[in-house]
Amino acid sequence: GIQVEQSPPDLILQEGANSTLRCNFSDSVNNLQWFHQNPWGQLINLFYIPSGTKQNGRLSATTVATERYSLLYISSSQTTDSGVYFCAVGDYKLSFGAGTTVTVRA
Amino acid sequence: KAGVTQTPRYLIKTRGQQVTLSCSPISGHRSVSWYQQTPGQGLQFLFEYFSETQRNKGNFPGRFSGRQFSNSRSEMNVSTLELGDSALYLCASRGETGQYFGPGTRLTVT
């Protein structure tokens, strides 16, 4: 199956800092999603981004499908951005990376 | 539209028992997938149902089963529970812009 690798595994930020999370995948994919897992465990959809660039407020994402990677940018981070960010690829069966745990300190 | 709902949210069972979890997808979504999340294995795909048929299955033992009803609601069942089945079970329904997840059922096996 497709291998999905996320980096870094952990990220500690000061409030207001910017950061970049990376997702590499081992094969061509038609679909890629980014999720934020909240403290109660629910996966919140951030982006559906098989290719190109999208922005939603302080978050943006870029997927370069031909080079098999995607990036998630967090700008002006806030404490509410803390949590685990997952990248997942696939259609009916999502293959997830191990996640990046983000801690934003006030 | 209402989101994906899962019941119950929390469950405590004893080894050897069986459990049934329920998932209601977003209205109009016909594909429902189930995932298991554990600290050691991360998020793993269990199975996917579409129009009451299991289309895809992950690498889990036969103790894990599921079904889908004509209204697209889905249930998963785990028989003969083991301690290692303690996990967060997530259900997702698939739309045009990917999969949308419910809040999960946290199962603890003692």
PDB file of N, CA and C in Angstrom, chain B:
ATOM      1  N   LYS B   1     -26.011  20.823   6.440  1.00  0.00           N
ATOM      2  CA  LYS B   1     -26.236  19.395   6.668  1.00  0.00           C
ATOM      3  C   LYS B   1     -25.627  18.990   7.991  1.00  0.00           C
ATOM      4  N   ALA B   2     -26.279  18.054   8.641  1.00  0.00           N
ATOM      5  CA  ALA B   2     -25.719  17.528   9.872  1.00  0.00           C
ATOM      6  C   ALA B   2     -24.492  16.697   9.541  1.00  0.00           C
ATOM      7  N   GLY B   3     -23.567  16.642  10.497  1.00  0.00           N
ATOM      8  CA  GLY B   3     -22.351  15.887  10.276  1.00  0.00           C
ATOM      9  C   GLY B   3     -22.534  14.411  10.531  1.00  0.00           C
ATOM     10  N   VAL B   4     -21.432  13.694  10.512  1.00  0.00           N
ATOM     11  CA  VAL B   4     -21.447  12.263  10.801  1.00  0.00           C
ATOM     12  C   VAL B   4     -21.650  12.075  12.305  1.00  0.00           C
ATOM     13  N   THR B   5     -22.546  11.194  12.660  1.00  0.00           N
ATOM     14  CA  THR B   5     -22.774  10.929  14.084  1.00  0.00           C
ATOM     15  C   THR B   5     -22.411   9.489  14.406  1.00  0.00           C
ATOM     16  N   GLN B   6     -21.913   9.286  15.620  1.00  0.00           N
ATOM     17  CA  GLN B   6     -21.541   7.952  16.070  1.00  0.00           C
ATOM     18  C   GLN B   6     -22.086   7.734  17.474  1.00  0.00           C
ATOM     19  N   THR B   7     -22.569   6.527  17.702  1.00  0.00           N
ATOM     20  CA  THR B   7     -23.028   6.164  19.041  1.00  0.00           C
ATOM     21  C   THR B   7     -22.562   4.760  19.371  1.00  0.00           C
ATOM     22  N   PRO B   8     -22.288   4.458  20.649  1.00  0.00           N
ATOM     23  CA  PRO B   8     -22.160   5.445  21.717  1.00  0.00           C
ATOM     24  C   PRO B   8     -20.827   6.174  21.615  1.00  0.00           C
ATOM     25  N   ARG B   9     -20.596   7.174  22.420  1.00  0.00           N
ATOM     26  CA  ARG B   9     -19.332   7.897  22.397  1.00  0.00           C
ATOM     27  C   ARG B   9     -18.272   7.185  23.229  1.00  0.00           C
ATOM     28  N   TYR B  10     -18.696   6.554  24.291  1.00  0.00           N
ATOM     29  CA  TYR B  10     -17.766   5.843  25.169  1.00  0.00           C
ATOM     30  C   TYR B  10     -18.375   4.493  25.544  1.00  0.00           C
ATOM     31  N   LEU B  11     -17.478   3.525  25.695  1.00  0.00           N
ATOM     32  CA  LEU B  11     -17.943   2.163  25.972  1.00  0.00           C
ATOM     33  C   LEU B  11     -16.873   1.432  26.755  1.00  0.00           C
ATOM     34  N   ILE B  12     -17.282   0.735  27.793  1.00  0.00           N
ATOM     35  CA  ILE B  12     -16.361  -0.123  28.536  1.00  0.00           C
ATOM     36  C   ILE B  12     -16.916  -1.536  28.491  1.00  0.00           C
ATOM     37  N   LYS B  13     -16.067  -2.445  28.014  1.00  0.00           N
ATOM     38  CA  LYS B  13     -16.475  -3.842  27.891  1.00  0.00           C
ATOM     39  C   LYS B  13     -15.419  -4.738  28.530  1.00  0.00           C
ATOM     40  N   THR B  14     -15.796  -5.982  28.761  1.00  0.00           N
ATOM     41  CA  THR B  14     -14.899  -6.975  29.347  1.00  0.00           C
ATOM     42  C   THR B  14     -14.418  -7.927  28.264  1.00  0.00           C
ATOM     43  N   ARG B  15     -13.211  -8.402  28.421  1.00  0.00           N
ATOM     44  CA  ARG B  15     -12.658  -9.391  27.485  1.00  0.00           C
ATOM     45  C   ARG B  15     -13.647 -10.512  27.224  1.00  0.00           C
ATOM     46  N   GLY B  16     -13.764 -10.908  25.965  1.00  0.00           N
ATOM     47  CA  GLY B  16     -14.665 -11.990  25.599  1.00  0.00           C
ATOM     48  C   GLY B  16     -16.048 -11.533  25.178  1.00  0.00           C
ATOM     49  N   GLN B  17     -16.434 -10.323  25.576  1.00  0.00           N
ATOM     50  CA  GLN B  17     -17.739  -9.808  25.168  1.00  0.00           C
ATOM     51  C   GLN B  17     -17.700  -9.352  23.724  1.00  0.00           C
ATOM     52  N   GLN B  18     -18.869  -8.981  23.217  1.00  0.00           N
ATOM     53  CA  GLN B  18     -18.919  -8.408  21.886  1.00  0.00           C
ATOM     54  C   GLN B  18     -19.507  -7.002  21.982  1.00  0.00           C
ATOM     55  N   VAL B  19     -19.283  -6.204  20.925  1.00  0.00           N
ATOM     56  CA  VAL B  19     -19.748  -4.819  20.948  1.00  0.00           C
ATOM     57  C   VAL B  19     -20.216  -4.424  19.552  1.00  0.00           C
ATOM     58  N   THR B  20     -21.209  -3.565  19.512  1.00  0.00           N
ATOM     59  CA  THR B  20     -21.712  -3.016  18.247  1.00  0.00           C
ATOM     60  C   THR B  20     -21.671  -1.505  18.306  1.00  0.00           C
ATOM     61  N   LEU B  21     -21.047  -0.909  17.297  1.00  0.00           N
ATOM     62  CA  LEU B  21     -20.946   0.546  17.198  1.00  0.00           C
ATOM     63  C   LEU B  21     -21.767   1.005  15.995  1.00  0.00           C
ATOM     64  N   SER B  22     -22.334   2.198  16.107  1.00  0.00           N
ATOM     65  CA  SER B  22     -23.210   2.688  15.060  1.00  0.00           C
ATOM     66  C   SER B  22     -22.705   3.994  14.475  1.00  0.00           C
ATOM     67  N   CYS B  23     -22.974   4.190  13.191  1.00  0.00           N
ATOM     68  CA  CYS B  23     -22.539   5.394  12.481  1.00  0.00           C
ATOM     69  C   CYS B  23     -23.625   5.836  11.518  1.00  0.00           C
ATOM     70  N   SER B  24     -23.980   7.115  11.581  1.00  0.00           N
ATOM     71  CA  SER B  24     -24.917   7.693  10.612  1.00  0.00           C
ATOM     72  C   SER B  24     -24.156   8.698   9.762  1.00  0.00           C
ATOM     73  N   PRO B  25     -24.100   8.482   8.445  1.00  0.00           N
ATOM     74  CA  PRO B  25     -23.315   9.373   7.589  1.00  0.00           C
ATOM     75  C   PRO B  25     -24.035  10.679   7.311  1.00  0.00           C
ATOM     76  N   ILE B  26     -23.317  11.576   6.667  1.00  0.00           N
ATOM     77  CA  ILE B  26     -23.918  12.820   6.204  1.00  0.00           C
ATOM     78  C   ILE B  26     -25.001  12.475   5.179  1.00  0.00           C
ATOM     79  N   SER B  27     -26.108  13.190   5.231  1.00  0.00           N
ATOM     80  CA  SER B  27     -27.210  12.925   4.320  1.00  0.00           C
ATOM     81  C   SER B  27     -26.742  12.978   2.868  1.00  0.00           C
ATOM     82  N   GLY B  28     -27.068  11.932   2.118  1.00  0.00           N
ATOM     83  CA  GLY B  28     -26.680  11.865   0.714  1.00  0.00           C
ATOM     84  C   GLY B  28     -25.386  11.109   0.452  1.00  0.00           C
ATOM     85  N   HIS B  29     -24.596  10.904   1.497  1.00  0.00           N
ATOM     86  CA  HIS B  29     -23.358  10.135   1.340  1.00  0.00           C
ATOM     87  C   HIS B  29     -23.687   8.650   1.411  1.00  0.00           C
ATOM     88  N   ARG B  30     -23.171   7.889   0.461  1.00  0.00           N
ATOM     89  CA  ARG B  30     -23.490   6.464   0.420  1.00  0.00           C
ATOM     90  C   ARG B  30     -22.319   5.583   0.828  1.00  0.00           C
ATOM     91  N   SER B  31     -21.120   6.172   0.886  1.00  0.00           N
ATOM     92  CA  SER B  31     -19.941   5.399   1.269  1.00  0.00           C
ATOM     93  C   SER B  31     -19.593   5.692   2.723  1.00  0.00           C
ATOM     94  N   VAL B  32     -19.437   4.624   3.492  1.00  0.00           N
ATOM     95  CA  VAL B  32     -19.069   4.749   4.907  1.00  0.00           C
ATOM     96  C   VAL B  32     -17.836   3.890   5.154  1.00  0.00           C
ATOM     97  N   SER B  33     -16.834   4.480   5.779  1.00  0.00           N
ATOM     98  CA  SER B  33     -15.610   3.754   6.117  1.00  0.00           C
ATOM     99  C   SER B  33     -15.406   3.771   7.623  1.00  0.00           C
ATOM    100  N   TRP B  34     -14.721   2.754   8.118  1.00  0.00           N
ATOM    101  CA  TRP B  34     -14.403   2.649   9.543  1.00  0.00           C
ATOM    102  C   TRP B  34     -12.897   2.576   9.717  1.00  0.00           C
ATOM    103  N   TYR B  35     -12.426   3.218  10.798  1.00  0.00           N
ATOM    104  CA  TYR B  35     -10.999   3.243  11.105  1.00  0.00           C
ATOM    105  C   TYR B  35     -10.806   2.986  12.590  1.00  0.00           C
ATOM    106  N   GLN B  36      -9.657   2.382  12.904  1.00  0.00           N
ATOM    107  CA  GLN B  36      -9.271   2.178  14.303  1.00  0.00           C
ATOM    108  C   GLN B  36      -8.040   3.021  14.580  1.00  0.00           C
ATOM    109  N   GLN B  37      -8.047   3.732  15.700  1.00  0.00           N
ATOM    110  CA  GLN B  37      -6.879   4.510  16.082  1.00  0.00           C
ATOM    111  C   GLN B  37      -6.370   4.042  17.438  1.00  0.00           C
ATOM    112  N   THR B  38      -5.111   3.629  17.475  1.00  0.00           N
ATOM    113  CA  THR B  38      -4.441   3.259  18.716  1.00  0.00           C
ATOM    114  C   THR B  38      -3.117   3.991  18.798  1.00  0.00           C
ATOM    115  N   PRO B  39      -2.598   4.209  20.014  1.00  0.00           N
ATOM    116  CA  PRO B  39      -1.302   4.901  20.145  1.00  0.00           C
ATOM    117  C   PRO B  39      -0.175   4.165  19.419  1.00  0.00           C
ATOM    118  N   GLY B  40      -0.218   2.850  19.390  1.00  0.00           N
ATOM    119  CA  GLY B  40       0.877   2.101  18.788  1.00  0.00           C
ATOM    120  C   GLY B  40       0.799   1.973  17.275  1.00  0.00           C
ATOM    121  N   GLN B  41      -0.385   1.821  16.748  1.00  0.00           N
ATOM    122  CA  GLN B  41      -0.567   1.565  15.305  1.00  0.00           C
ATOM    123  C   GLN B  41      -1.087   2.765  14.534  1.00  0.00           C
ATOM    124  N   GLY B  42      -1.475   3.797  15.199  1.00  0.00           N
ATOM    125  CA  GLY B  42      -2.000   4.960  14.504  1.00  0.00           C
ATOM    126  C   GLY B  42      -3.389   4.704  13.948  1.00  0.00           C
ATOM    127  N   LEU B  43      -3.699   5.360  12.847  1.00  0.00           N
ATOM    128  CA  LEU B  43      -5.011   5.235  12.223  1.00  0.00           C
ATOM    129  C   LEU B  43      -4.960   4.169  11.149  1.00  0.00           C
ATOM    130  N   GLN B  44      -5.803   3.147  11.302  1.00  0.00           N
ATOM    131  CA  GLN B  44      -5.805   2.040  10.365  1.00  0.00           C
ATOM    132  C   GLN B  44      -7.205   1.810   9.812  1.00  0.00           C
ATOM    133  N   PHE B  45      -7.282   1.536   8.525  1.00  0.00           N
ATOM    134  CA  PHE B  45      -8.534   1.298   7.824  1.00  0.00           C
ATOM    135  C   PHE B  45      -9.081  -0.082   8.165  1.00  0.00           C
ATOM    136  N   LEU B  46     -10.367  -0.126   8.527  1.00  0.00           N
ATOM    137  CA  LEU B  46     -11.023  -1.396   8.828  1.00  0.00           C
ATOM    138  C   LEU B  46     -11.786  -1.923   7.617  1.00  0.00           C
ATOM    139  N   PHE B  47     -12.792  -1.182   7.170  1.00  0.00           N
ATOM    140  CA  PHE B  47     -13.555  -1.562   5.984  1.00  0.00           C
ATOM    141  C   PHE B  47     -14.383  -0.391   5.481  1.00  0.00           C
ATOM    142  N   GLU B  48     -14.899  -0.563   4.261  1.00  0.00           N
ATOM    143  CA  GLU B  48     -15.707   0.459   3.614  1.00  0.00           C
ATOM    144  C   GLU B  48     -16.946  -0.183   3.020  1.00  0.00           C
ATOM    145  N   TYR B  49     -18.074   0.478   3.212  1.00  0.00           N
ATOM    146  CA  TYR B  49     -19.347   0.000   2.678  1.00  0.00           C
ATOM    147  C   TYR B  49     -19.931   1.035   1.729  1.00  0.00           C
ATOM    148  N   PHE B  50     -20.552   0.511   0.684  1.00  0.00           N
ATOM    149  CA  PHE B  50     -21.233   1.358  -0.293  1.00  0.00           C
ATOM    150  C   PHE B  50     -22.474   0.616  -0.748  1.00  0.00           C
ATOM    151  N   SER B  51     -23.608   1.279  -0.660  1.00  0.00           N
ATOM    152  CA  SER B  51     -24.880   0.649  -1.054  1.00  0.00           C
ATOM    153  C   SER B  51     -25.035  -0.748  -0.464  1.00  0.00           C
ATOM    154  N   GLU B  52     -24.808  -0.841   0.821  1.00  0.00           N
ATOM    155  CA  GLU B  52     -25.021  -2.060   1.616  1.00  0.00           C
ATOM    156  C   GLU B  52     -24.023  -3.178   1.314  1.00  0.00           C
ATOM    157  N   THR B  53     -22.984  -2.898   0.542  1.00  0.00           N
ATOM    158  CA  THR B  53     -21.994  -3.908   0.186  1.00  0.00           C
ATOM    159  C   THR B  53     -20.625  -3.504   0.702  1.00  0.00           C
ATOM    160  N   GLN B  54     -19.907  -4.479   1.264  1.00  0.00           N
ATOM    161  CA  GLN B  54     -18.536  -4.195   1.685  1.00  0.00           C
ATOM    162  C   GLN B  54     -17.662  -4.186   0.446  1.00  0.00           C
ATOM    163  N   ARG B  55     -17.052  -3.073   0.152  1.00  0.00           N
ATOM    164  CA  ARG B  55     -16.244  -2.945  -1.065  1.00  0.00           C
ATOM    165  C   ARG B  55     -14.762  -3.119  -0.795  1.00  0.00           C
ATOM    166  N   ASN B  56     -14.324  -2.692   0.382  1.00  0.00           N
ATOM    167  CA  ASN B  56     -12.906  -2.743   0.710  1.00  0.00           C
ATOM    168  C   ASN B  56     -12.748  -3.199   2.149  1.00  0.00           C
ATOM    169  N   LYS B  57     -11.675  -3.919   2.410  1.00  0.00           N
ATOM    170  CA  LYS B  57     -11.447  -4.426   3.768  1.00  0.00           C
ATOM    171  C   LYS B  57      -9.980  -4.274   4.105  1.00  0.00           C
ATOM    172  N   GLY B  58      -9.715  -3.853   5.317  1.00  0.00           N
ATOM    173  CA  GLY B  58      -8.357  -3.738   5.791  1.00  0.00           C
ATOM    174  C   GLY B  58      -7.873  -5.049   6.369  1.00  0.00           C
ATOM    175  N   ASN B  59      -6.693  -4.994   6.954  1.00  0.00           N
ATOM    176  CA  ASN B  59      -6.046  -6.196   7.457  1.00  0.00           C
ATOM    177  C   ASN B  59      -6.372  -6.426   8.930  1.00  0.00           C
ATOM    178  N   PHE B  60      -7.600  -6.788   9.195  1.00  0.00           N
ATOM    179  CA  PHE B  60      -8.053  -7.059  10.551  1.00  0.00           C
ATOM    180  C   PHE B  60      -8.663  -8.466  10.596  1.00  0.00           C
ATOM    181  N   PRO B  61      -8.620  -9.092  11.776  1.00  0.00           N
ATOM    182  CA  PRO B  61      -9.187 -10.457  11.875  1.00  0.00           C
ATOM    183  C   PRO B  61     -10.693 -10.453  11.686  1.00  0.00           C
ATOM    184  N   GLY B  62     -11.223 -11.661  11.455  1.00  0.00           N
ATOM    185  CA  GLY B  62     -12.641 -11.826  11.183  1.00  0.00           C
ATOM    186  C   GLY B  62     -13.546 -11.438  12.340  1.00  0.00           C
ATOM    187  N   ARG B  63     -12.957 -11.215  13.516  1.00  0.00           N
ATOM    188  CA  ARG B  63     -13.773 -10.772  14.663  1.00  0.00           C
ATOM    189  C   ARG B  63     -14.373  -9.390  14.408  1.00  0.00           C
ATOM    190  N   PHE B  64     -13.765  -8.679  13.484  1.00  0.00           N
ATOM    191  CA  PHE B  64     -14.259  -7.349  13.127  1.00  0.00           C
ATOM    192  C   PHE B  64     -15.159  -7.483  11.899  1.00  0.00           C
ATOM    193  N   SER B  65     -16.368  -7.057  12.029  1.00  0.00           N
ATOM    194  CA  SER B  65     -17.305  -7.149  10.912  1.00  0.00           C
ATOM    195  C   SER B  65     -18.176  -5.901  10.891  1.00  0.00           C
ATOM    196  N   GLY B  66     -18.888  -5.749   9.801  1.00  0.00           N
ATOM    197  CA  GLY B  66     -19.752  -4.587   9.703  1.00  0.00           C
ATOM    198  C   GLY B  66     -20.902  -4.843   8.771  1.00  0.00           C
ATOM    199  N   ARG B  67     -21.765  -3.848   8.680  1.00  0.00           N
ATOM    200  CA  ARG B  67     -22.846  -3.915   7.705  1.00  0.00           C
ATOM    201  C   ARG B  67     -23.352  -2.505   7.461  1.00  0.00           C
ATOM    202  N   GLN B  68     -24.088  -2.375   6.378  1.00  0.00           N
ATOM    203  CA  GLN B  68     -24.679  -1.080   6.058  1.00  0.00           C
ATOM    204  C   GLN B  68     -26.138  -1.302   5.703  1.00  0.00           C
ATOM    205  N   PHE B  69     -26.961  -0.395   6.131  1.00  0.00           N
ATOM    206  CA  PHE B  69     -28.392  -0.503   5.902  1.00  0.00           C
ATOM    207  C   PHE B  69     -28.813   0.327   4.680  1.00  0.00           C
ATOM    208  N   SER B  70     -30.043   0.169   4.277  1.00  0.00           N
ATOM    209  CA  SER B  70     -30.512   0.846   3.066  1.00  0.00           C
ATOM    210  C   SER B  70     -30.513   2.362   3.206  1.00  0.00           C
ATOM    211  N   ASN B  71     -30.532   2.875   4.429  1.00  0.00           N
ATOM    212  CA  ASN B  71     -30.478   4.330   4.630  1.00  0.00           C
ATOM    213  C   ASN B  71     -29.032   4.824   4.793  1.00  0.00           C
ATOM    214  N   SER B  72     -28.076   3.957   4.485  1.00  0.00           N
ATOM    215  CA  SER B  72     -26.628   4.224   4.536  1.00  0.00           C
ATOM    216  C   SER B  72     -26.040   4.197   5.945  1.00  0.00           C
ATOM    217  N   ARG B  73     -26.849   4.100   6.956  1.00  0.00           N
ATOM    218  CA  ARG B  73     -26.316   3.941   8.317  1.00  0.00           C
ATOM    219  C   ARG B  73     -25.518   2.644   8.385  1.00  0.00           C
ATOM    220  N   SER B  74     -24.459   2.680   9.186  1.00  0.00           N
ATOM    221  CA  SER B  74     -23.582   1.514   9.243  1.00  0.00           C
ATOM    222  C   SER B  74     -23.349   1.113  10.690  1.00  0.00           C
ATOM    223  N   GLU B  75     -23.103  -0.147  10.880  1.00  0.00           N
ATOM    224  CA  GLU B  75     -22.705  -0.666  12.181  1.00  0.00           C
ATOM    225  C   GLU B  75     -21.447  -1.495  12.009  1.00  0.00           C
ATOM    226  N   MET B  76     -20.600  -1.475  13.043  1.00  0.00           N
ATOM    227  CA  MET B  76     -19.503  -2.422  13.072  1.00  0.00           C
ATOM    228  C   MET B  76     -19.599  -3.226  14.361  1.00  0.00           C
ATOM    229  N   ASN B  77     -19.187  -4.454  14.275  1.00  0.00           N
ATOM    230  CA  ASN B  77     -19.272  -5.374  15.399  1.00  0.00           C
ATOM    231  C   ASN B  77     -17.899  -5.977  15.658  1.00  0.00           C
ATOM    232  N   VAL B  78     -17.552  -6.058  16.919  1.00  0.00           N
ATOM    233  CA  VAL B  78     -16.324  -6.757  17.295  1.00  0.00           C
ATOM    234  C   VAL B  78     -16.721  -7.853  18.261  1.00  0.00           C
ATOM    235  N   SER B  79     -16.408  -9.088  17.917  1.00  0.00           N
ATOM    236  CA  SER B  79     -16.762 -10.211  18.779  1.00  0.00           C
ATOM    237  C   SER B  79     -15.535 -10.651  19.568  1.00  0.00           C
ATOM    238  N   THR B  80     -15.776 -11.352  20.637  1.00  0.00           N
ATOM    239  CA  THR B  80     -14.707 -11.906  21.481  1.00  0.00           C
ATOM    240  C   THR B  80     -13.617 -10.861  21.719  1.00  0.00           C
ATOM    241  N   LEU B  81     -14.007  -9.803  22.381  1.00  0.00           N
ATOM    242  CA  LEU B  81     -13.107  -8.665  22.586  1.00  0.00           C
ATOM    243  C   LEU B  81     -11.821  -9.072  23.283  1.00  0.00           C
ATOM    244  N   GLU B  82     -10.730  -8.434  22.820  1.00  0.00           N
ATOM    245  CA  GLU B  82      -9.413  -8.607  23.421  1.00  0.00           C
ATOM    246  C   GLU B  82      -8.960  -7.255  23.958  1.00  0.00           C
ATOM    247  N   LEU B  83      -7.998  -7.299  24.901  1.00  0.00           N
ATOM    248  CA  LEU B  83      -7.496  -6.042  25.482  1.00  0.00           C
ATOM    249  C   LEU B  83      -6.982  -5.112  24.387  1.00  0.00           C
ATOM    250  N   GLY B  84      -6.357  -5.691  23.362  1.00  0.00           N
ATOM    251  CA  GLY B  84      -5.786  -4.895  22.285  1.00  0.00           C
ATOM    252  C   GLY B  84      -6.807  -4.207  21.400  1.00  0.00           C
ATOM    253  N   ASP B  85      -8.077  -4.525  21.600  1.00  0.00           N
ATOM    254  CA  ASP B  85      -9.127  -3.854  20.822  1.00  0.00           C
ATOM    255  C   ASP B  85      -9.486  -2.498  21.409  1.00  0.00           C
ATOM    256  N   SER B  86      -8.920  -2.177  22.561  1.00  0.00           N
ATOM    257  CA  SER B  86      -9.150  -0.861  23.144  1.00  0.00           C
ATOM    258  C   SER B  86      -8.613   0.198  22.188  1.00  0.00           C
ATOM    259  N   ALA B  87      -9.461   1.110  21.783  1.00  0.00           N
ATOM    260  CA  ALA B  87      -9.073   2.056  20.740  1.00  0.00           C
ATOM    261  C   ALA B  87     -10.170   3.085  20.554  1.00  0.00           C
ATOM    262  N   LEU B  88      -9.847   4.084  19.731  1.00  0.00           N
ATOM    263  CA  LEU B  88     -10.859   5.027  19.252  1.00  0.00           C
ATOM    264  C   LEU B  88     -11.297   4.528  17.876  1.00  0.00           C
ATOM    265  N   TYR B  89     -12.587   4.287  17.707  1.00  0.00           N
ATOM    266  CA  TYR B  89     -13.123   3.823  16.434  1.00  0.00           C
ATOM    267  C   TYR B  89     -13.822   4.990  15.749  1.00  0.00           C
ATOM    268  N   LEU B  90     -13.333   5.297  14.558  1.00  0.00           N
ATOM    269  CA  LEU B  90     -13.829   6.442  13.802  1.00  0.00           C
ATOM    270  C   LEU B  90     -14.551   5.988  12.552  1.00  0.00           C
ATOM    271  N   CYS B  91     -15.657   6.629  12.300  1.00  0.00           N
ATOM    272  CA  CYS B  91     -16.432   6.366  11.099  1.00  0.00           C
ATOM    273  C   CYS B  91     -16.344   7.609  10.220  1.00  0.00           C
ATOM    274  N   ALA B  92     -16.343   7.405   8.910  1.00  0.00           N
ATOM    275  CA  ALA B  92     -16.290   8.531   7.983  1.00  0.00           C
ATOM    276  C   ALA B  92     -17.241   8.293   6.831  1.00  0.00           C
ATOM    277  N   SER B  93     -17.857   9.343   6.350  1.00  0.00           N
ATOM    278  CA  SER B  93     -18.645   9.219   5.118  1.00  0.00           C
ATOM    279  C   SER B  93     -17.968  10.040   4.034  1.00  0.00           C
ATOM    280  N   ARG B  94     -18.091   9.539   2.817  1.00  0.00           N
ATOM    281  CA  ARG B  94     -17.330  10.136   1.718  1.00  0.00           C
ATOM    282  C   ARG B  94     -18.222  10.959   0.810  1.00  0.00           C
ATOM    283  N   GLY B  95     -17.766  12.189   0.580  1.00  0.00           N
ATOM    284  CA  GLY B  95     -18.452  13.052  -0.362  1.00  0.00           C
ATOM    285  C   GLY B  95     -17.529  13.416  -1.506  1.00  0.00           C
ATOM    286  N   GLU B  96     -17.904  14.437  -2.234  1.00  0.00           N
ATOM    287  CA  GLU B  96     -17.121  14.844  -3.412  1.00  0.00           C
ATOM    288  C   GLU B  96     -15.783  15.445  -3.025  1.00  0.00           C
ATOM    289  N   THR B  97     -15.682  15.936  -1.806  1.00  0.00           N
ATOM    290  CA  THR B  97     -14.428  16.560  -1.384  1.00  0.00           C
ATOM    291  C   THR B  97     -13.809  15.780  -0.227  1.00  0.00           C
ATOM    292  N   GLY B  98     -13.853  14.461  -0.368  1.00  0.00           N
ATOM    293  CA  GLY B  98     -13.139  13.636   0.584  1.00  0.00           C
ATOM    294  C   GLY B  98     -14.001  13.050   1.680  1.00  0.00           C
ATOM    295  N   GLN B  99     -13.346  12.527   2.683  1.00  0.00           N
ATOM    296  CA  GLN B  99     -14.033  11.859   3.784  1.00  0.00           C
ATOM    297  C   GLN B  99     -14.217  12.805   4.960  1.00  0.00           C
ATOM    298  N   TYR B 100     -15.368  12.650   5.602  1.00  0.00           N
ATOM    299  CA  TYR B 100     -15.738  13.460   6.758  1.00  0.00           C
ATOM    300  C   TYR B 100     -15.981  12.527   7.936  1.00  0.00           C
ATOM    301  N   PHE B 101     -15.337  12.855   9.062  1.00  0.00           N
ATOM    302  CA  PHE B 101     -15.328  11.933  10.187  1.00  0.00           C
ATOM    303  C   PHE B 101     -16.316  12.324  11.272  1.00  0.00           C
ATOM    304  N   GLY B 102     -16.811  11.297  11.951  1.00  0.00           N
ATOM    305  CA  GLY B 102     -17.619  11.491  13.131  1.00  0.00           C
ATOM    306  C   GLY B 102     -16.733  11.687  14.350  1.00  0.00           C
ATOM    307  N   PRO B 103     -17.357  11.884  15.523  1.00  0.00           N
ATOM    308  CA  PRO B 103     -16.592  12.165  16.746  1.00  0.00           C
ATOM    309  C   PRO B 103     -15.898  10.939  17.332  1.00  0.00           C
ATOM    310  N   GLY B 104     -16.263   9.737  16.849  1.00  0.00           N
ATOM    311  CA  GLY B 104     -15.608   8.529  17.325  1.00  0.00           C
ATOM    312  C   GLY B 104     -16.290   7.881  18.505  1.00  0.00           C
ATOM    313  N   THR B 105     -16.003   6.606  18.679  1.00  0.00           N
ATOM    314  CA  THR B 105     -16.413   5.845  19.855  1.00  0.00           C
ATOM    315  C   THR B 105     -15.142   5.352  20.530  1.00  0.00           C
ATOM    316  N   ARG B 106     -14.992   5.738  21.795  1.00  0.00           N
ATOM    317  CA  ARG B 106     -13.799   5.288  22.527  1.00  0.00           C
ATOM    318  C   ARG B 106     -14.158   4.021  23.282  1.00  0.00           C
ATOM    319  N   LEU B 107     -13.548   2.909  22.869  1.00  0.00           N
ATOM    320  CA  LEU B 107     -13.813   1.599  23.461  1.00  0.00           C
ATOM    321  C   LEU B 107     -12.672   1.212  24.390  1.00  0.00           C
ATOM    322  N   THR B 108     -13.025   0.855  25.604  1.00  0.00           N
ATOM    323  CA  THR B 108     -12.049   0.345  26.560  1.00  0.00           C
ATOM    324  C   THR B 108     -12.430  -1.084  26.902  1.00  0.00           C
ATOM    325  N   VAL B 109     -11.469  -1.991  26.731  1.00  0.00           N
ATOM    326  CA  VAL B 109     -11.698  -3.402  27.061  1.00  0.00           C
ATOM    327  C   VAL B 109     -10.892  -3.738  28.314  1.00  0.00           C
ATOM    328  N   THR B 110     -11.572  -4.229  29.349  1.00  0.00           N
ATOM    329  CA  THR B 110     -10.895  -4.545  30.615  1.00  0.00           C
ATOM    330  C   THR B 110     -10.873  -6.044  30.865  1.00  0.00           C
TER     331      THR B 110
END
